[in-house]
Short mmCIF file of C-alpha atoms in Angstrom, two decimals:
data_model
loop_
_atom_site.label_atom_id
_atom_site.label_comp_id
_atom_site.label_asym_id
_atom_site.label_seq_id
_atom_site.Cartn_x
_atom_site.Cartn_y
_atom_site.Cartn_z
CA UNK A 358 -8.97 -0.78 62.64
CA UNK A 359 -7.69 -4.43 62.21
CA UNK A 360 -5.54 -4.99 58.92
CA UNK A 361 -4.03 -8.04 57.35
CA UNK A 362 -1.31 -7.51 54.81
CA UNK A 363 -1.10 -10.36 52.64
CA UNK A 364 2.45 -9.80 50.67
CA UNK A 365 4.39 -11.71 47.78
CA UNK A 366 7.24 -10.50 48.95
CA UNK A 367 8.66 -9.56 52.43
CA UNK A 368 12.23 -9.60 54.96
CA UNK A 369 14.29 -10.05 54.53
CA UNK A 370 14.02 -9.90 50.60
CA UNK A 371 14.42 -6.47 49.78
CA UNK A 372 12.57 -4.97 46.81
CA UNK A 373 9.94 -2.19 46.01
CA UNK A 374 6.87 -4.50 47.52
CA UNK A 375 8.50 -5.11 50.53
CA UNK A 376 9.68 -1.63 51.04
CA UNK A 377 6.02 -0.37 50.61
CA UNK A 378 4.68 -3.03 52.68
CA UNK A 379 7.32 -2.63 55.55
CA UNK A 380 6.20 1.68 55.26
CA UNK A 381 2.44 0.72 55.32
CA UNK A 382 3.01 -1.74 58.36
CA UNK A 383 5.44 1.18 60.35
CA UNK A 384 2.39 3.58 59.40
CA UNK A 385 -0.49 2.01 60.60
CA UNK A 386 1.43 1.12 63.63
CA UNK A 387 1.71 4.92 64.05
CA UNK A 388 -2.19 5.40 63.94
CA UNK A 389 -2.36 2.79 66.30
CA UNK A 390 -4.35 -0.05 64.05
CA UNK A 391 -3.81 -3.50 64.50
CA UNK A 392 -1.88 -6.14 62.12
CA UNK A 393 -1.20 -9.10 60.84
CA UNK A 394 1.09 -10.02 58.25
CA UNK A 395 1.17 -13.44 56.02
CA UNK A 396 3.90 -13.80 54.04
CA UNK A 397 6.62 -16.32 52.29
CA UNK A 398 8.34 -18.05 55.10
CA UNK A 399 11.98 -17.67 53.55
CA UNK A 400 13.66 -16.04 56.56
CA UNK A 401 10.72 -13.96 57.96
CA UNK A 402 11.02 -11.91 60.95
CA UNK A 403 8.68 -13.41 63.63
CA UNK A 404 7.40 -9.83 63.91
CA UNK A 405 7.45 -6.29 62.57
CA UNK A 406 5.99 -2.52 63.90
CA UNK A 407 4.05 -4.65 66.08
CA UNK A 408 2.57 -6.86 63.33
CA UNK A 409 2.37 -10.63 63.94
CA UNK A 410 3.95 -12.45 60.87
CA UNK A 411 2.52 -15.93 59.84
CA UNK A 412 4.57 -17.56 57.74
CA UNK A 413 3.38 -19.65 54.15
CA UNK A 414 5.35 -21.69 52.41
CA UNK A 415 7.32 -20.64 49.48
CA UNK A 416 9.09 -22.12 46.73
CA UNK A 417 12.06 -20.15 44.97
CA UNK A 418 11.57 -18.33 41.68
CA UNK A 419 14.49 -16.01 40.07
CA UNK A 420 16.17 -15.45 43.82
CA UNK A 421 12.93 -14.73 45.20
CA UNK A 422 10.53 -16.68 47.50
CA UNK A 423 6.82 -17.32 46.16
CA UNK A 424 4.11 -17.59 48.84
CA UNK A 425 2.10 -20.68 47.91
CA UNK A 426 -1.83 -20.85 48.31
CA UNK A 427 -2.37 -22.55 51.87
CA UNK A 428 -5.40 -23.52 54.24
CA UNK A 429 -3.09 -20.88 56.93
CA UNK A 430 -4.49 -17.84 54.90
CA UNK A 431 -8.32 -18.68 55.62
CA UNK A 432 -7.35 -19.94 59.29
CA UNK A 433 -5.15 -16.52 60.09
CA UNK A 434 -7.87 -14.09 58.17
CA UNK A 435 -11.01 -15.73 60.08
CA UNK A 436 -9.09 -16.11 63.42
CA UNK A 437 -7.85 -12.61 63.31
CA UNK A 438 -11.71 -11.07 61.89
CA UNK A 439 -9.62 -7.95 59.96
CA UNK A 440 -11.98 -5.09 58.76
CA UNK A 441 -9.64 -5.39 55.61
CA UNK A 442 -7.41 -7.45 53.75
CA UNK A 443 -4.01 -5.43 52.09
CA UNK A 444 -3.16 -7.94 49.23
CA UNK A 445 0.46 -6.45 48.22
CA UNK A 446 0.92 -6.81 44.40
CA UNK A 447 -0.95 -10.22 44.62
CA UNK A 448 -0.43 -12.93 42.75
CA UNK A 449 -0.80 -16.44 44.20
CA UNK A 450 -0.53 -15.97 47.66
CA UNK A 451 -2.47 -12.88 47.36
CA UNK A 452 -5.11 -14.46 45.00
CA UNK A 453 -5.48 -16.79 47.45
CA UNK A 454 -6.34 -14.32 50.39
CA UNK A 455 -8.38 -12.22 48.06
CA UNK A 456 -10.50 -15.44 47.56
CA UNK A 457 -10.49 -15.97 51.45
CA UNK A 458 -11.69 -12.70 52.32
CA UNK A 459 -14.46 -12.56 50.11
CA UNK A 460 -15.87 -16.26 51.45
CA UNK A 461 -15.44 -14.77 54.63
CA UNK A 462 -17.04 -11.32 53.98
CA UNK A 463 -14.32 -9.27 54.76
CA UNK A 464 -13.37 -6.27 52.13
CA UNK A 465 -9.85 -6.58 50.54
CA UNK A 466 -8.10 -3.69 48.45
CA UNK A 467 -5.21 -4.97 45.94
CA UNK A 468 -2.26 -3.34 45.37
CA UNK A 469 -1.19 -3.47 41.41
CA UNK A 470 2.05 -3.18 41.76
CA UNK A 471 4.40 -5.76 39.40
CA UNK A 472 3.22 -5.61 35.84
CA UNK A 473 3.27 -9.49 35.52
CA UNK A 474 2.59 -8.83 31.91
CA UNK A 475 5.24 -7.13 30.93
CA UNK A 476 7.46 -10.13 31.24
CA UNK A 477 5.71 -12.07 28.34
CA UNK A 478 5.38 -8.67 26.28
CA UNK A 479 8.92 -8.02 26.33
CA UNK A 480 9.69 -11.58 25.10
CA UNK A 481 7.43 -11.25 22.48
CA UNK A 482 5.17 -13.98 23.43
CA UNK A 483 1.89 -12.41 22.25
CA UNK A 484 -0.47 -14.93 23.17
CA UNK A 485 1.36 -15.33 26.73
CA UNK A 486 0.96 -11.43 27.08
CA UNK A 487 -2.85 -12.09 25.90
CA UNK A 488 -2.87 -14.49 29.16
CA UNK A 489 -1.06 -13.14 31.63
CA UNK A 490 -3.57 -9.89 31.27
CA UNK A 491 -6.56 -12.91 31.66
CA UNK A 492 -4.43 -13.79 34.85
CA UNK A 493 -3.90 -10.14 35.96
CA UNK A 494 -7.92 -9.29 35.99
CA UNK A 495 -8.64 -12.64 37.75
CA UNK A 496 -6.62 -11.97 40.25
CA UNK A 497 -8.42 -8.95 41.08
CA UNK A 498 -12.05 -9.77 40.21
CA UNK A 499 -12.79 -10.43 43.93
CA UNK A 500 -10.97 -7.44 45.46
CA UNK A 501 -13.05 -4.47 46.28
CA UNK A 502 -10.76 -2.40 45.29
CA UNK A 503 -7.38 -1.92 43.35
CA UNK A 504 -4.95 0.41 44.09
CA UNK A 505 -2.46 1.35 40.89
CA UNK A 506 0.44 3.54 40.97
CA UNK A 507 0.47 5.61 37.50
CA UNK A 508 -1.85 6.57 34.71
CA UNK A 509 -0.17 3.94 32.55
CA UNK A 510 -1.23 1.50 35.13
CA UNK A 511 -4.08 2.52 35.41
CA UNK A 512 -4.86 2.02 31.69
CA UNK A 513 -3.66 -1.47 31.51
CA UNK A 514 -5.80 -2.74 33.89
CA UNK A 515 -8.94 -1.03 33.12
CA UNK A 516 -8.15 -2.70 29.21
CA UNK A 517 -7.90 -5.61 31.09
CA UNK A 518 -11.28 -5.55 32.15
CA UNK A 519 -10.66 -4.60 35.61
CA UNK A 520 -13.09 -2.93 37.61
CA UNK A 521 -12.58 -0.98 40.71
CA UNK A 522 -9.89 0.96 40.12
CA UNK A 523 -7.97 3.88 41.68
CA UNK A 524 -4.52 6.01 41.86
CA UNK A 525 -2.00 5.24 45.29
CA UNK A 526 0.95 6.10 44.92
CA UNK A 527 4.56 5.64 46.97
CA UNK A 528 6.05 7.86 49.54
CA UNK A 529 9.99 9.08 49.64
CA UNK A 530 12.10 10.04 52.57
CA UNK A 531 13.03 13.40 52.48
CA UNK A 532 14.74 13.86 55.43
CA UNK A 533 17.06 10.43 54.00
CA UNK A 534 17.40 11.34 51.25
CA UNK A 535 18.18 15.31 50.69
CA UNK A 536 20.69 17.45 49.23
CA UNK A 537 22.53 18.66 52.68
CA UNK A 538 23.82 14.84 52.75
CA UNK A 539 26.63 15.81 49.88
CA UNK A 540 28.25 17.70 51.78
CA UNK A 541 28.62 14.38 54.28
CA UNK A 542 32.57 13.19 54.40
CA UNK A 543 31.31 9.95 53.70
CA UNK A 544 29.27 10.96 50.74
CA UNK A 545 32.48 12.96 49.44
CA UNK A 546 34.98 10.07 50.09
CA UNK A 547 32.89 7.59 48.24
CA UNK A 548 32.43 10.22 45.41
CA UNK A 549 36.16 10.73 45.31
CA UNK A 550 36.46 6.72 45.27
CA UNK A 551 33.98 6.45 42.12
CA UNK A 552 35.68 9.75 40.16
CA UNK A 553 38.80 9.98 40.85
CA UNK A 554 39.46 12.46 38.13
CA UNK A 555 36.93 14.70 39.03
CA UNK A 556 34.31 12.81 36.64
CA UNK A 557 30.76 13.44 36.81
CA UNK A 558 28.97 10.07 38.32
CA UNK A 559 26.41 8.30 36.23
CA UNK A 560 24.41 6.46 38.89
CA UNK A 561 21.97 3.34 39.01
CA UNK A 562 20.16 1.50 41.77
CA UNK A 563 17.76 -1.15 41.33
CA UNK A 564 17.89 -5.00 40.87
CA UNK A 565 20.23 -6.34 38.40
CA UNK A 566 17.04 -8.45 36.56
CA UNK A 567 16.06 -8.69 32.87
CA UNK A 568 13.42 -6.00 33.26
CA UNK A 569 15.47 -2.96 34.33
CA UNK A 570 17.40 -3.48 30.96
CA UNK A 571 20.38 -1.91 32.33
CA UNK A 572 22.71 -3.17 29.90
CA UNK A 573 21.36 -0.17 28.11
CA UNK A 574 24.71 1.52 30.21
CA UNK A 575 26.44 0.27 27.26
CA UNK A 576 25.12 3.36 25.20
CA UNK A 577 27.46 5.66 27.28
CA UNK A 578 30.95 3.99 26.13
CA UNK A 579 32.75 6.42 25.08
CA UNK A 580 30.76 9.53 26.76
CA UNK A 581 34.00 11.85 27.91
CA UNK A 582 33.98 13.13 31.82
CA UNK A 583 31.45 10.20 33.19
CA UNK A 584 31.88 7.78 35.58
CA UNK A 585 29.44 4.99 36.02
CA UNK A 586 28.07 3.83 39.63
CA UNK A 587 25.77 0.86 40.06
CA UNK A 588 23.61 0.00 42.92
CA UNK A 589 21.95 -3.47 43.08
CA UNK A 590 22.50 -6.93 42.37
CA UNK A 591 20.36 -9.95 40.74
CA UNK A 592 20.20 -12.49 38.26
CA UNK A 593 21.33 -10.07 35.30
CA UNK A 594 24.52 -9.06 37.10
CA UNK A 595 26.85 -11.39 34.57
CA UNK A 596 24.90 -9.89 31.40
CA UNK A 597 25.30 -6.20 32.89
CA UNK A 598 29.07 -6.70 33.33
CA UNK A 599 29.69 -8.22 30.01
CA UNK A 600 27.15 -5.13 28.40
CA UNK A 601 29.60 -2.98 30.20
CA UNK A 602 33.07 -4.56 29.93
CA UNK A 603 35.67 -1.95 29.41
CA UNK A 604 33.61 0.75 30.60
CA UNK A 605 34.12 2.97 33.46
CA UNK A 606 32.12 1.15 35.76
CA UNK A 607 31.77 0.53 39.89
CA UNK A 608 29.65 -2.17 41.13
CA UNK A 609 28.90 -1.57 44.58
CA UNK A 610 26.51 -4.29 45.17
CA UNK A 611 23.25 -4.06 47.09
CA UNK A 612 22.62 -1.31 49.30
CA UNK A 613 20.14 -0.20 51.91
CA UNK A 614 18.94 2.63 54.48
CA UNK A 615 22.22 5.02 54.99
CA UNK A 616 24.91 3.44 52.91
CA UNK A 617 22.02 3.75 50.15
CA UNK A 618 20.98 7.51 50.67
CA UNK A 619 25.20 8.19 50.33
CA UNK A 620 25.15 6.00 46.80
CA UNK A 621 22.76 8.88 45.68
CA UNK A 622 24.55 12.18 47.97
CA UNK A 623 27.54 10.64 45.04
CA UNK A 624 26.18 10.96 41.93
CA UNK A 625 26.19 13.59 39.96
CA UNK A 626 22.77 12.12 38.08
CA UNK A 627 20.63 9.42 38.24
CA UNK A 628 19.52 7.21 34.83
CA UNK A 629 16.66 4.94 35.13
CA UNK A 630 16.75 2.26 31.84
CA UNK A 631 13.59 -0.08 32.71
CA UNK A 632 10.49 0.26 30.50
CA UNK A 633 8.15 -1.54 32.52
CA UNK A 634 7.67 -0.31 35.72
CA UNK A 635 4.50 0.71 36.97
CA UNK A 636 6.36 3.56 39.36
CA UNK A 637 9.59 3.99 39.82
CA UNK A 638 10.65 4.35 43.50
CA UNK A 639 14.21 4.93 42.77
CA UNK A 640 13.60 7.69 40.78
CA UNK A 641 11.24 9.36 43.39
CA UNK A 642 14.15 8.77 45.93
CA UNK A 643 17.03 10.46 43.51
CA UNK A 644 14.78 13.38 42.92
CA UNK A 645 14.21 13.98 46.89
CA UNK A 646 18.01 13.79 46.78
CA UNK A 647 17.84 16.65 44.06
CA UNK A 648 19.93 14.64 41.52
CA UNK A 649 18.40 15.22 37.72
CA UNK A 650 17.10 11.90 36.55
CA UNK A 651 16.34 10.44 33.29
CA UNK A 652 14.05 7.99 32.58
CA UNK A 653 12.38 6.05 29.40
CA UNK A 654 9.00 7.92 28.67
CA UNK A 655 7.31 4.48 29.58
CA UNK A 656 5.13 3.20 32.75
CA UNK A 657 5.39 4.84 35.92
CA UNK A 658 8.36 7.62 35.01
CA UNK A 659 5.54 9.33 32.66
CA UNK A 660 3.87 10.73 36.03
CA UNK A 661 6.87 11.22 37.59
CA UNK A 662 9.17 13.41 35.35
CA UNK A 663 7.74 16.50 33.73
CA UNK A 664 10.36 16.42 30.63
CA UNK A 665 13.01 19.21 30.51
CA UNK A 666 11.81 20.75 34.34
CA UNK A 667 12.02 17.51 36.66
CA UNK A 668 13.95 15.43 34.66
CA UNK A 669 14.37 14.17 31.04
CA UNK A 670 12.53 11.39 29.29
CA UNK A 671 13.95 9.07 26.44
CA UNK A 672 12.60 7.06 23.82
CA UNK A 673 11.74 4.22 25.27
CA UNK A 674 12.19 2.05 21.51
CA UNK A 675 15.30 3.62 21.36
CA UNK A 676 18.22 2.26 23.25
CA UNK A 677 20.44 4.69 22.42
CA UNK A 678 19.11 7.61 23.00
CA UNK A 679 20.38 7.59 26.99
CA UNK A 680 23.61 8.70 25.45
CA UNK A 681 22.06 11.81 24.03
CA UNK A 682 20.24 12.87 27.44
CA UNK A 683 23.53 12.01 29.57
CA UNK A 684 25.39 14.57 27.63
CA UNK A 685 22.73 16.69 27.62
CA UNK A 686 23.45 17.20 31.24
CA UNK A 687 27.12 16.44 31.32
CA UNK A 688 27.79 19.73 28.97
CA UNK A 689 25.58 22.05 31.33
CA UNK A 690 25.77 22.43 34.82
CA UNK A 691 22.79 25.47 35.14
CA UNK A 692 20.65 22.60 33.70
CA UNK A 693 21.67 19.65 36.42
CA UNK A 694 21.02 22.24 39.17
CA UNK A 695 17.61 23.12 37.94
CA UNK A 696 16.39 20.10 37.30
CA UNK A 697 17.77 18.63 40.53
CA UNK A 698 15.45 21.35 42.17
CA UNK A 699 12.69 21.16 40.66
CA UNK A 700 12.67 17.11 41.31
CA UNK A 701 13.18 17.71 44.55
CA UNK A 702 10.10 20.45 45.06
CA UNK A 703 8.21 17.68 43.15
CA UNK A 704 8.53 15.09 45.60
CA UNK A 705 8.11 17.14 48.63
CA UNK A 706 3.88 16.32 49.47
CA UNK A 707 4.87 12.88 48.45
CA UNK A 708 6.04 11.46 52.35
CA UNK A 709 5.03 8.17 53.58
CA UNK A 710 2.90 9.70 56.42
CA UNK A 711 0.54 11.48 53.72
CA UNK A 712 0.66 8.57 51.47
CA UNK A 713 0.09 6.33 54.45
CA UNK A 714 -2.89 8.25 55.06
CA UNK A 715 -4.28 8.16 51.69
CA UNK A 716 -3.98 4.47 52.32
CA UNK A 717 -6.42 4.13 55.58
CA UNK A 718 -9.04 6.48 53.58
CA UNK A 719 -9.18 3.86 51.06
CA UNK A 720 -9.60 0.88 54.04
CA UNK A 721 -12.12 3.01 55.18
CA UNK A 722 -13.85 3.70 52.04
CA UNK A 723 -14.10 0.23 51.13
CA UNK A 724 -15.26 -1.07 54.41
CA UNK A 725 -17.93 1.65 54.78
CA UNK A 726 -19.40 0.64 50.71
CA UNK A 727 -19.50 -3.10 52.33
CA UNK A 728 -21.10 -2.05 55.71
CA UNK A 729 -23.63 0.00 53.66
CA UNK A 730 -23.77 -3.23 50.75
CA UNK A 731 -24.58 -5.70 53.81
CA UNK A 732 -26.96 -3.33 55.41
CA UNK A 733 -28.82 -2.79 51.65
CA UNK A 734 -29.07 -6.33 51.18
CA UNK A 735 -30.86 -7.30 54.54
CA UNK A 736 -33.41 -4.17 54.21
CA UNK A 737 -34.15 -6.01 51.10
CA UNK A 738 -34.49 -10.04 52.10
CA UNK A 739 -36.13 -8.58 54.82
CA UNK A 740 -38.74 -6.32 51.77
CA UNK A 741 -39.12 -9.91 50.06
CA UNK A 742 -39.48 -12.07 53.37
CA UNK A 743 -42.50 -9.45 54.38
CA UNK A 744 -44.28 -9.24 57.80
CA UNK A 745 -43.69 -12.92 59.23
CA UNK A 746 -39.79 -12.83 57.81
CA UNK A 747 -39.22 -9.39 59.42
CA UNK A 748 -40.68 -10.77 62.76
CA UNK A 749 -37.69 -13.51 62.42
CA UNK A 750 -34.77 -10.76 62.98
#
């Protein structure tokens, strides 16, 4: 099979898109399919798992690189004749190759994966919201299919209006990120360096951005025996550190691959504080670590934490209410354990090879109904044409 990934975001910008797109590419590799990538061309690799990268241009939005529409989509898709276009959480660029692939009769599946609008919900610009939903289902009007991640998704865009809709998920690393790993002298120095006092760790990792709302941290002032740890950087790192001035806090920045999976072997649990995402890969990855999590009952978490046995939901309207979950756990040590295990038993059929896999059945799904869509609509030109039009084929 021949695949073009069309991404908004790839390397070396780090984020949840790129992460799924650079664990799709790795997979298919491992099948042995073919691919292409086109992406923004801030900094690209040339190459990656054996995938060509073409490079778009890109102008700079909120530290990130948008992929502008360009005539090097429709020369790239028809030059490389895919069986399917992967359009990664599309929005312009991806748009764009959506468009391309359907003038060019090749199936595409779309990959919902930033809820675009969220942003003008949660700065209460109704009519914007009203729009950007108008935006989201044009986008994916063209795609023959559209992956989502949750049930909450899933509901959005079939309000929306859009059609052709079904559940894909993420994968986890459970061999990087797993229990054994706190017993790792690295993973015990840094958790002596955060709690020096023997204090229970408080952890966070995600992008510092208005979304992830983690000034919400700011609840737990005052919370006795807690240390807080934060992973990630971004343009809300000034507001979180004002939020959280005076507060027991470490910033350690922006973290990947091993330095990451010992940021989670440290804490003692994991607190998600977004309300909009539409999965949650962080919390998937502190769960394979067996950490308990907690999470606002909102987007993507509701699929992923069964409240009071995997984890613990909060009000989402209710910014507060992290403080009573966090010493919920912090007073009871049989509970931490318990949920820690049972997270981590939840995310075990949840691997990138099986999700990976799930992935290709949809390519194949979707190029099969278009093989069989072609094949209906010549039987019937051919019906209408009669005798003399059937001798012409």
């Amino acid at each position: 099979m021949r695949v073009a990934v069309v991404s908004e975001s790839f390397l070396p910008t780090v984020n949840g898109v790129t992460t799924s797109v650079v664990r799709v590419l790795e997979h298919l590799q491992s099948r042995g399919h073919e691919t292409v990538v086109i992406a923004p061309a801030a900094g690209a690799p040339a190459e990656y798992a054996g995938a060509r990268v073409v490079p778009v241009p890109a102008v700079s939005y909120r530290e990130f690189p948008v992929g502008l529409p360009t005539a090097i989509v429709h020369r790239t898709l028809a030059e490389f004749a895919p069986d399917v276009v992967h359009a990664a959480s599309p929005f312009l660029l991806g748009a764009h190759a959506i468009g391309a692939a359907w003038r060019l009769g090749i199936p595409s599946v779309a990959v919902f994966q930033t809820d675009v609008a969220a942003y003008a919900r949660r700065n209460r610009l109704s009519a914007a919201t009203a729009f950007a939903w108008k935006v989201v289902a044009l986008v994916h009007d063209k795609a023959d299919l559209t992956l989502v991640p949750s049930t909450s998704a899933l509901r959005d865009l079939e309000a929306a209006g859009v059609q052709r809709l079904d559940r894909w998920g993420r994968g986890v690393d459970l061999d990087g990120y797993h229990p054994r790993l706190r017993r790792d002298p690295a993973a015990l120095a840094l958790k002596a360096e955060l709690a020096p006092q023997g204090e229970l760790v408080v952890g966070y990792v995600g992008r510092l951005a208005p979304e992830k709302q983690v000034e919400r941290f700011a609840a737990l002032k005052g919370v006795p025996g807690i240390r807080i740890a934060i992973v990630g950087d971004g343009p809300s790192a000034p507001s979180v550190r004002a939020a959280l001035r005076g507060m027991p806090v470490t910033y350690l920045g922006a973290l990947h691959g091993r330095d990451l999976a010992l940021a989670y072997a440290a804490f003692d649990i994991f607190a998600h504080t977004g309300c909009d995402e539409t999965f949650g890969q962080t919390i998937q990855e502190a769960q394979a670590a067996g950490l308990p999590v907690i999470a606002p009952s909102a987007g993507g978490p509701i699929d992923l934490i069964d409240h009071g046995r995997t984890g613990l939901h909060t009000d989402p309207d209710d910014a507060r209410a992290l403080r009573g979950a966090v010493r919920a756990l912090v007073g009871d040590a049989a509970l931490r354990a318990r949920l820690g295990e049972a997270g981590r038993r939840a995310v075990l059929g949840r691997t990138w090879q099986a999700v990976g896999d799930q992935l290709i059945e949809h390519y194949e799904r979707v190029i099969d109904a278009r093989r069989t869509r072609v094949a209906d609509e010549a039987r019937t030109m051919l019906r209408l044409l009669g005798p003399a039009g059937a001798r012409l084929f």
